CSV table of C-alpha atoms and ligand atoms in Angstrom, one decimal:
chain,number,residue,atom,x,y,z
R,1,MET,CA,99.6,-168.1,149.6
R,2,ALA,CA,100.3,-164.4,148.8
R,3,ASP,CA,96.5,-163.8,148.9
R,4,LYS,CA,96.2,-165.4,152.3
R,5,MET,CA,99.1,-163.2,153.7
R,6,LYS,CA,97.5,-160.0,152.2
R,7,ARG,CA,94.1,-160.9,153.9
R,8,SER,CA,95.6,-161.7,157.3
R,9,LYS,CA,97.5,-158.4,157.1
R,10,SER,CA,94.4,-156.4,156.2
R,11,ASN,CA,92.5,-158.2,159.0
R,12,ARG,CA,95.2,-156.9,161.5
R,13,VAL,CA,94.8,-153.4,160.1
R,14,ILE,CA,91.0,-153.6,160.7
R,15,VAL,CA,91.5,-154.9,164.3
R,16,LEU,CA,94.0,-152.2,165.0
R,17,ALA,CA,91.7,-149.5,163.6
R,18,LEU,CA,88.8,-150.9,165.6
R,19,ALA,CA,90.9,-150.9,168.8
R,20,ILE,CA,91.9,-147.2,168.1
R,21,CYS,CA,88.2,-146.3,167.6
R,22,VAL,CA,87.1,-148.0,170.8
R,23,ALA,CA,90.0,-146.3,172.9
R,24,ALA,CA,89.1,-143.0,171.3
R,25,PHE,CA,85.4,-143.5,172.1
R,26,PHE,CA,86.3,-144.3,175.8
R,27,LEU,CA,88.6,-141.4,176.1
R,28,ALA,CA,85.9,-139.0,174.8
R,29,ALA,CA,83.3,-140.6,177.0
R,30,CYS,CA,85.6,-140.2,180.1
R,31,GLY,CA,86.4,-136.6,179.1
R,32,LYS,CA,82.8,-135.8,178.7
R,33,LYS,CA,82.0,-137.3,182.1
R,34,SER,CA,84.5,-135.3,184.0
R,35,ALA,CA,83.5,-132.1,182.2
R,36,LYS,CA,79.9,-132.8,183.2
R,37,LYS,CA,80.9,-133.4,186.8
R,38,GLY,CA,82.8,-130.1,186.8
R,39,GLU,CA,79.8,-128.3,185.3
R,40,GLN,CA,77.6,-129.7,188.1
R,41,LYS,CA,79.6,-128.2,190.9
R,42,ILE,CA,77.2,-126.2,192.9
R,43,LEU,CA,77.9,-122.4,193.2
R,44,LEU,CA,76.6,-121.0,196.6
R,45,GLY,CA,76.5,-117.3,197.2
R,46,PHE,CA,76.8,-116.7,201.0
R,47,SER,CA,76.1,-113.3,202.5
R,48,GLN,CA,77.4,-113.2,206.0
R,49,ILE,CA,76.5,-110.4,208.5
R,50,GLY,CA,80.1,-109.4,209.5
R,51,ALA,CA,82.7,-110.5,212.0
R,52,GLU,CA,81.3,-109.0,215.2
R,53,SER,CA,81.9,-112.0,217.5
R,54,ALA,CA,83.8,-115.2,217.9
R,55,TRP,CA,80.5,-117.0,217.1
R,56,ARG,CA,80.3,-115.2,213.7
R,57,LEU,CA,83.9,-116.1,212.9
R,58,GLY,CA,83.2,-119.7,213.9
R,59,ASN,CA,80.2,-119.7,211.7
R,60,THR,CA,82.1,-118.4,208.7
R,61,ASN,CA,84.9,-120.9,209.1
R,62,ASP,CA,82.4,-123.8,209.5
R,63,MET,CA,80.7,-122.7,206.2
R,64,GLU,CA,84.0,-122.5,204.3
R,65,GLU,CA,85.2,-126.0,205.7
R,66,LYS,CA,81.9,-127.7,204.9
R,67,ALA,CA,81.7,-126.1,201.4
R,68,GLU,CA,85.1,-127.6,200.6
R,69,GLU,CA,84.2,-131.0,202.1
R,70,TYR,CA,81.0,-131.2,200.0
R,71,GLY,CA,82.8,-130.0,196.8
R,72,ILE,CA,80.7,-126.8,196.6
R,73,ASN,CA,82.0,-123.5,195.3
R,74,LEU,CA,81.3,-120.8,197.9
R,75,MET,CA,81.0,-117.1,196.9
R,76,TYR,CA,81.6,-115.4,200.3
R,77,GLU,CA,80.5,-111.7,201.0
R,78,ASN,CA,81.0,-110.0,204.3
R,79,ALA,CA,78.4,-107.2,204.9
R,80,ASN,CA,80.3,-105.5,207.7
R,81,GLN,CA,77.1,-105.2,209.8
R,82,LYS,CA,75.1,-103.3,207.1
R,83,GLN,CA,71.8,-104.4,205.7
R,84,GLU,CA,72.3,-102.5,202.5
R,85,ASN,CA,75.6,-104.4,201.9
R,86,GLN,CA,73.7,-107.7,202.3
R,87,ILE,CA,71.1,-106.5,199.8
R,88,ALA,CA,73.8,-105.6,197.3
R,89,ALA,CA,75.6,-108.9,197.8
R,90,ILE,CA,72.4,-110.8,197.1
R,91,ARG,CA,71.9,-108.8,193.9
R,92,ARG,CA,75.4,-109.7,192.8
R,93,PHE,CA,74.7,-113.4,193.5
R,94,ILE,CA,71.6,-113.1,191.2
R,95,ALA,CA,73.6,-111.4,188.4
R,96,TYR,CA,76.2,-114.1,188.7
R,97,LYS,CA,73.5,-116.8,188.4
R,98,VAL,CA,74.6,-118.8,191.5
R,99,ASP,CA,72.7,-122.0,192.1
R,100,VAL,CA,71.6,-121.3,195.7
R,101,ILE,CA,71.8,-118.2,197.8
R,102,VAL,CA,72.4,-118.4,201.6
R,103,PHE,CA,72.3,-115.5,203.9
R,104,SER,CA,72.2,-114.6,207.6
R,105,PRO,CA,69.8,-111.6,207.8
R,106,ILE,CA,71.2,-109.0,210.2
R,107,VAL,CA,67.7,-107.8,211.0
R,108,GLU,CA,64.2,-109.3,210.2
R,109,ASP,CA,62.5,-106.5,208.2
R,110,GLY,CA,63.2,-105.2,204.7
R,111,TRP,CA,64.0,-108.2,202.5
R,112,ASP,CA,60.9,-108.8,200.3
R,113,ASN,CA,62.0,-106.8,197.3
R,114,VAL,CA,65.4,-108.5,196.8
R,115,LEU,CA,64.1,-111.9,197.7
R,116,MET,CA,61.4,-111.4,195.0
R,117,GLU,CA,64.2,-110.7,192.5
R,118,ALA,CA,65.9,-114.0,193.6
R,119,LYS,CA,62.6,-115.8,193.1
R,120,GLU,CA,62.1,-114.4,189.7
R,121,ALA,CA,65.6,-115.5,188.7
R,122,ASN,CA,64.6,-119.0,190.1
R,123,ILE,CA,67.4,-119.1,192.6
R,124,PRO,CA,66.4,-120.8,195.9
R,125,VAL,CA,67.3,-119.0,199.2
R,126,ILE,CA,68.3,-120.6,202.4
R,127,LEU,CA,68.2,-118.5,205.6
R,128,VAL,CA,71.0,-119.4,207.9
R,129,ASP,CA,71.2,-118.4,211.6
R,130,ARG,CA,68.5,-115.7,211.6
R,131,ASP,CA,65.0,-115.4,210.3
R,132,ILE,CA,63.1,-112.7,208.3
R,133,ASN,CA,59.8,-111.0,208.8
R,134,THR,CA,57.6,-111.3,205.7
R,135,ASP,CA,54.0,-112.2,204.7
R,136,ARG,CA,55.4,-114.2,201.7
R,137,GLU,CA,56.2,-117.6,202.8
R,138,ASP,CA,57.4,-118.6,199.3
R,139,LEU,CA,60.5,-116.3,199.2
R,140,THR,CA,62.8,-118.6,201.1
R,141,ALA,CA,63.2,-122.4,201.0
R,142,CYS,CA,64.0,-122.9,204.7
R,143,LEU,CA,65.6,-121.6,207.9
R,144,ILE,CA,68.6,-123.4,209.3
R,145,GLY,CA,69.5,-122.0,212.7
R,146,ALA,CA,69.2,-122.0,216.5
R,147,ASP,CA,65.9,-121.9,218.5
R,148,PHE,CA,66.7,-118.6,220.1
R,149,TYR,CA,63.4,-118.6,222.0
R,150,GLU,CA,64.4,-121.8,223.6
R,151,GLU,CA,67.8,-120.4,224.5
R,152,GLY,CA,66.2,-117.4,226.3
R,153,ARG,CA,63.9,-119.8,228.1
R,154,LYS,CA,66.9,-122.0,229.3
R,155,ALA,CA,68.6,-118.8,230.5
R,156,GLY,CA,65.4,-117.9,232.5
R,157,GLU,CA,65.1,-121.4,233.9
R,158,TYR,CA,68.7,-121.4,235.0
R,159,LEU,CA,68.2,-118.1,236.9
R,160,ILE,CA,65.2,-119.5,238.8
R,161,ARG,CA,67.2,-122.6,239.9
R,162,LYS,CA,70.2,-120.3,241.0
R,163,ALA,CA,67.8,-118.0,242.9
R,164,ASP,CA,66.3,-121.0,244.6
R,165,ALA,CA,69.8,-122.4,245.5
R,166,LEU,CA,70.9,-119.0,246.9
R,167,GLY,CA,67.6,-118.4,248.7
R,168,LEU,CA,67.1,-115.1,247.0
R,169,GLU,CA,63.9,-113.1,247.7
R,170,GLU,CA,64.3,-110.3,245.2
R,171,VAL,CA,66.2,-110.6,241.9
R,172,ASN,CA,67.0,-107.4,240.0
R,173,ILE,CA,68.0,-108.1,236.5
R,174,VAL,CA,69.7,-106.0,233.8
R,175,GLU,CA,69.5,-107.3,230.2
R,176,ILE,CA,72.2,-106.4,227.6
R,177,SER,CA,70.4,-107.3,224.4
R,178,GLY,CA,71.6,-108.0,220.9
R,179,THR,CA,71.0,-106.0,217.6
R,180,GLU,CA,67.5,-104.4,217.7
R,181,ASN,CA,65.1,-106.1,215.3
R,182,SER,CA,67.3,-109.2,214.9
R,183,THR,CA,65.8,-112.7,215.5
R,184,PRO,CA,68.2,-113.6,218.4
R,185,MET,CA,67.5,-110.4,220.2
R,186,MET,CA,63.7,-110.6,220.0
R,187,GLN,CA,63.5,-114.4,220.7
R,188,ARG,CA,66.1,-114.5,223.5
R,189,GLN,CA,64.2,-111.6,225.2
R,190,ALA,CA,60.8,-113.3,224.8
R,191,GLY,CA,61.9,-116.7,225.9
R,192,PHE,CA,63.7,-115.3,229.0
R,193,LYS,CA,60.7,-113.2,229.9
R,194,ASP,CA,58.3,-116.0,229.6
R,195,ALA,CA,60.5,-118.3,231.7
R,196,ILE,CA,60.8,-115.9,234.7
R,197,ASP,CA,57.2,-114.3,234.2
R,198,GLY,CA,55.4,-116.4,236.9
R,199,ASP,CA,58.2,-115.9,239.5
R,200,GLN,CA,57.3,-112.8,241.7
R,201,ARG,CA,61.0,-112.3,242.8
R,202,MET,CA,62.1,-111.5,239.3
R,203,HIS,CA,62.3,-107.8,238.2
R,204,ILE,CA,63.9,-106.6,234.9
R,205,LEU,CA,65.3,-103.1,235.8
R,206,GLU,CA,66.3,-102.3,232.2
R,207,SER,CA,67.0,-103.8,228.9
R,208,ILE,CA,69.7,-102.1,226.8
R,209,ASP,CA,70.9,-102.5,223.2
R,210,GLY,CA,74.5,-103.8,223.1
R,211,ASP,CA,74.3,-104.7,219.4
R,212,PHE,CA,76.2,-108.0,220.0
R,213,LEU,CA,79.5,-106.1,220.3
R,214,LYS,CA,82.1,-106.4,223.0
R,215,SER,CA,82.7,-102.6,223.1
R,216,ARG,CA,79.0,-101.9,223.3
R,217,GLY,CA,78.7,-104.6,226.1
R,218,ALA,CA,81.2,-102.6,228.1
R,219,GLU,CA,79.5,-99.3,227.4
R,220,CYS,CA,76.1,-100.6,228.3
R,221,MET,CA,77.4,-102.1,231.6
R,222,ARG,CA,79.0,-98.7,232.6
R,223,ILE,CA,75.6,-97.1,232.0
R,224,LEU,CA,73.8,-99.7,234.0
R,225,LEU,CA,76.2,-99.6,236.9
R,226,ASP,CA,76.0,-95.8,237.0
R,227,LYS,CA,72.3,-96.0,237.2
R,228,TYR,CA,71.7,-99.0,239.4
R,229,GLY,CA,75.0,-99.8,241.1
R,230,ASP,CA,74.6,-102.5,243.8
R,231,LYS,CA,70.9,-103.0,243.1
R,232,ILE,CA,72.0,-105.2,240.2
R,233,ASP,CA,71.7,-108.9,241.1
R,234,VAL,CA,71.9,-110.4,237.6
R,235,VAL,CA,73.4,-109.5,234.2
R,236,TYR,CA,71.6,-111.3,231.4
R,237,SER,CA,73.6,-110.7,228.2
R,238,HIS,CA,72.5,-112.0,224.8
R,239,ASN,CA,76.0,-113.1,223.7
R,240,ASP,CA,79.5,-113.9,224.9
R,241,GLU,CA,81.1,-111.0,223.2
R,242,MET,CA,78.9,-108.4,225.2
R,243,THR,CA,79.5,-110.5,228.4
R,244,LEU,CA,83.2,-110.3,228.0
R,245,GLY,CA,83.0,-106.6,227.4
R,246,ALA,CA,80.8,-106.1,230.6
R,247,LEU,CA,82.9,-108.1,233.1
R,248,PRO,CA,85.9,-105.8,233.4
R,249,GLU,CA,83.4,-102.9,234.0
R,250,ILE,CA,81.8,-104.8,236.8
R,251,GLU,CA,85.1,-105.5,238.4
R,252,LYS,CA,86.2,-101.9,237.9
R,253,ALA,CA,83.1,-100.8,239.8
R,254,GLY,CA,84.3,-102.9,242.7
R,255,PHE,CA,81.9,-106.0,242.3
R,256,GLN,CA,82.9,-109.6,241.8
R,257,PRO,CA,81.2,-111.0,238.7
R,258,GLY,CA,79.8,-114.5,239.4
R,259,LYS,CA,79.5,-113.8,243.1
R,260,ASP,CA,78.1,-110.4,243.7
R,261,MET,CA,76.3,-110.5,240.4
R,262,ILE,CA,75.0,-113.6,238.7
R,263,ILE,CA,76.2,-113.5,235.0
R,264,ILE,CA,74.3,-115.3,232.4
R,265,SER,CA,75.6,-115.4,228.7
R,266,ILE,CA,74.7,-117.0,225.4
R,267,ASP,CA,76.9,-118.7,222.7
R,268,GLY,CA,79.4,-120.9,224.4
R,269,GLY,CA,82.7,-119.9,222.7
R,270,GLN,CA,85.9,-121.1,224.2
R,271,GLU,CA,86.8,-117.8,225.9
R,272,ALA,CA,83.5,-117.6,227.7
R,273,ILE,CA,83.6,-121.2,228.7
R,274,ASP,CA,87.1,-120.6,230.2
R,275,VAL,CA,85.7,-117.6,232.2
R,276,LEU,CA,82.7,-119.8,233.3
R,277,LYS,CA,85.2,-122.3,234.7
R,278,SER,CA,87.1,-119.5,236.5
R,279,GLY,CA,83.8,-118.6,238.2
R,280,LYS,CA,83.2,-115.1,236.7
R,281,ILE,CA,80.3,-116.3,234.6
R,282,ASN,CA,77.6,-118.5,236.1
R,283,CYS,CA,75.8,-119.9,233.1
R,284,VAL,CA,76.3,-120.0,229.4
R,285,VAL,CA,73.5,-121.2,227.1
R,286,GLU,CA,74.9,-122.8,224.0
R,287,CYS,CA,74.2,-121.4,220.5
R,288,THR,CA,76.1,-123.4,218.0
R,289,PRO,CA,77.7,-121.7,214.9
R,290,LYS,CA,78.3,-125.0,213.3
R,291,LEU,CA,75.5,-124.9,210.7
R,292,GLY,CA,77.6,-125.6,207.6
R,293,LYS,CA,76.9,-129.3,207.2
R,294,GLU,CA,73.0,-128.8,207.2
R,295,VAL,CA,73.5,-125.8,204.8
R,296,MET,CA,75.6,-127.8,202.3
R,297,GLU,CA,73.2,-130.8,202.4
R,298,THR,CA,70.2,-128.7,201.9
R,299,ALA,CA,71.8,-126.7,199.0
R,300,ILE,CA,72.5,-130.0,197.3
R,301,LYS,CA,68.9,-131.1,197.7
R,302,LEU,CA,67.6,-127.8,196.4
R,303,LYS,CA,69.8,-127.9,193.4
R,304,ASN,CA,68.4,-131.5,192.7
R,305,GLY,CA,64.9,-130.2,193.0
R,306,GLU,CA,64.2,-132.2,196.2
R,307,GLN,CA,61.9,-131.1,199.0
R,308,VAL,CA,63.7,-129.7,202.2
R,309,GLU,CA,62.5,-129.2,205.8
R,310,SER,CA,61.2,-125.6,206.4
R,311,VAL,CA,63.0,-125.2,209.7
R,312,ILE,CA,66.1,-127.1,211.0
R,313,HIS,CA,67.3,-126.3,214.6
R,314,PRO,CA,70.6,-127.7,215.9
R,315,GLU,CA,70.8,-129.5,219.3
R,316,GLU,CA,72.0,-127.1,222.0
R,317,GLN,CA,73.0,-127.5,225.7
R,318,VAL,CA,73.5,-125.3,228.8
R,319,PHE,CA,76.9,-125.0,230.6
R,320,SER,CA,76.8,-123.8,234.2
R,321,ASP,CA,78.3,-123.7,237.6
R,322,GLU,CA,75.8,-126.5,238.4
R,323,GLN,CA,78.0,-129.0,236.4
R,324,ASP,CA,81.6,-130.4,236.4
R,325,LEU,CA,83.0,-128.9,233.1
R,326,SER,CA,86.6,-130.2,233.6
R,327,ASN,CA,86.2,-132.7,230.8
R,328,LEU,CA,84.4,-130.4,228.3
R,329,ALA,CA,85.8,-130.8,224.8
R,330,PRO,CA,87.4,-127.7,223.2
R,331,ARG,CA,84.6,-125.6,221.7
R,332,GLY,CA,86.3,-124.9,218.3
R,333,TYR,CA,85.2,-121.3,218.2
M,1,AHR,O1,72.8,-114.7,215.5
M,1,AHR,C1,73.5,-115.4,216.3
M,1,AHR,C2,74.2,-114.4,217.2
M,1,AHR,O2,74.9,-113.4,216.4
M,1,AHR,C3,75.2,-114.9,218.2
M,1,AHR,O3,74.7,-115.2,219.5
M,1,AHR,C4,76.1,-113.7,218.3
M,1,AHR,O4,77.3,-113.9,219.0
M,1,AHR,C5,76.3,-113.3,216.9
M,1,AHR,O5,76.8,-112.1,216.7
């Protein structure tokens, strides 16, 4: 009897010990799993051009929001409009051993050396917004950004429709262009030129570099008004910021933007859309800054060693005085 009691007591001890072991095993396994998950969180180095426009701020916000949504750690660097700052930022990302580098190149030339360093460190690079000029296709994984050529073409096509509607026989255009040697500047210029090329009424009086900045937009407009005055029929500006800088100068010179001069802009930020609705801008070609979702999804694929598409363009529209814009949703930038 005493033996039986002893055995059942020792059986209980064994069962208890086993239960403790199983619990300990599960706890350890769980702990390991969450540590592993933590270790796998992607670290993304993002070199942004600067804060020159509402578009750029909207793009930075979207990248930050989407990184959080996708559980990605974002190392953000603002280059303050300087290529050398972007190169230094990319070098810091390499030294930090980030998983993926994303950058929006201010201009197209001059990236090969630093991108070769990223390649040697086995860090994939995503170009966001703008492209680079290189003979080495293997330096970057892909480009996620607008089709700037198409935007320029849409601007030119709008102008032809507007000139037809107004019955214009001669159309004198001034162009305020974006940062020299940047993708949007070159492509928006080429697309616009190609669209109006076959139309004998169209003449580009001058193209002037406004660097995508509001202050430069105003300065360029003053120069153009001094030179050409009432000869100007159209202002084609490569972004909203420069357009918003140019409009008060046109008014100060005694002209009514949107009536005496046709105003065409690119981006589609809220302020420009409001001015379009007020009649001082005639057409805004959309360029969306909301590229974060595609960037995060692509970064995850690259980290997992999956193939990605080499070029991803977002869908974009045209807003103009040809449409009823009263129900247009808030732009969010
Ligand atoms: O690269 C996109 C362009 O850069 C946007 O049109 C402009 O507003 C920005 O500064």
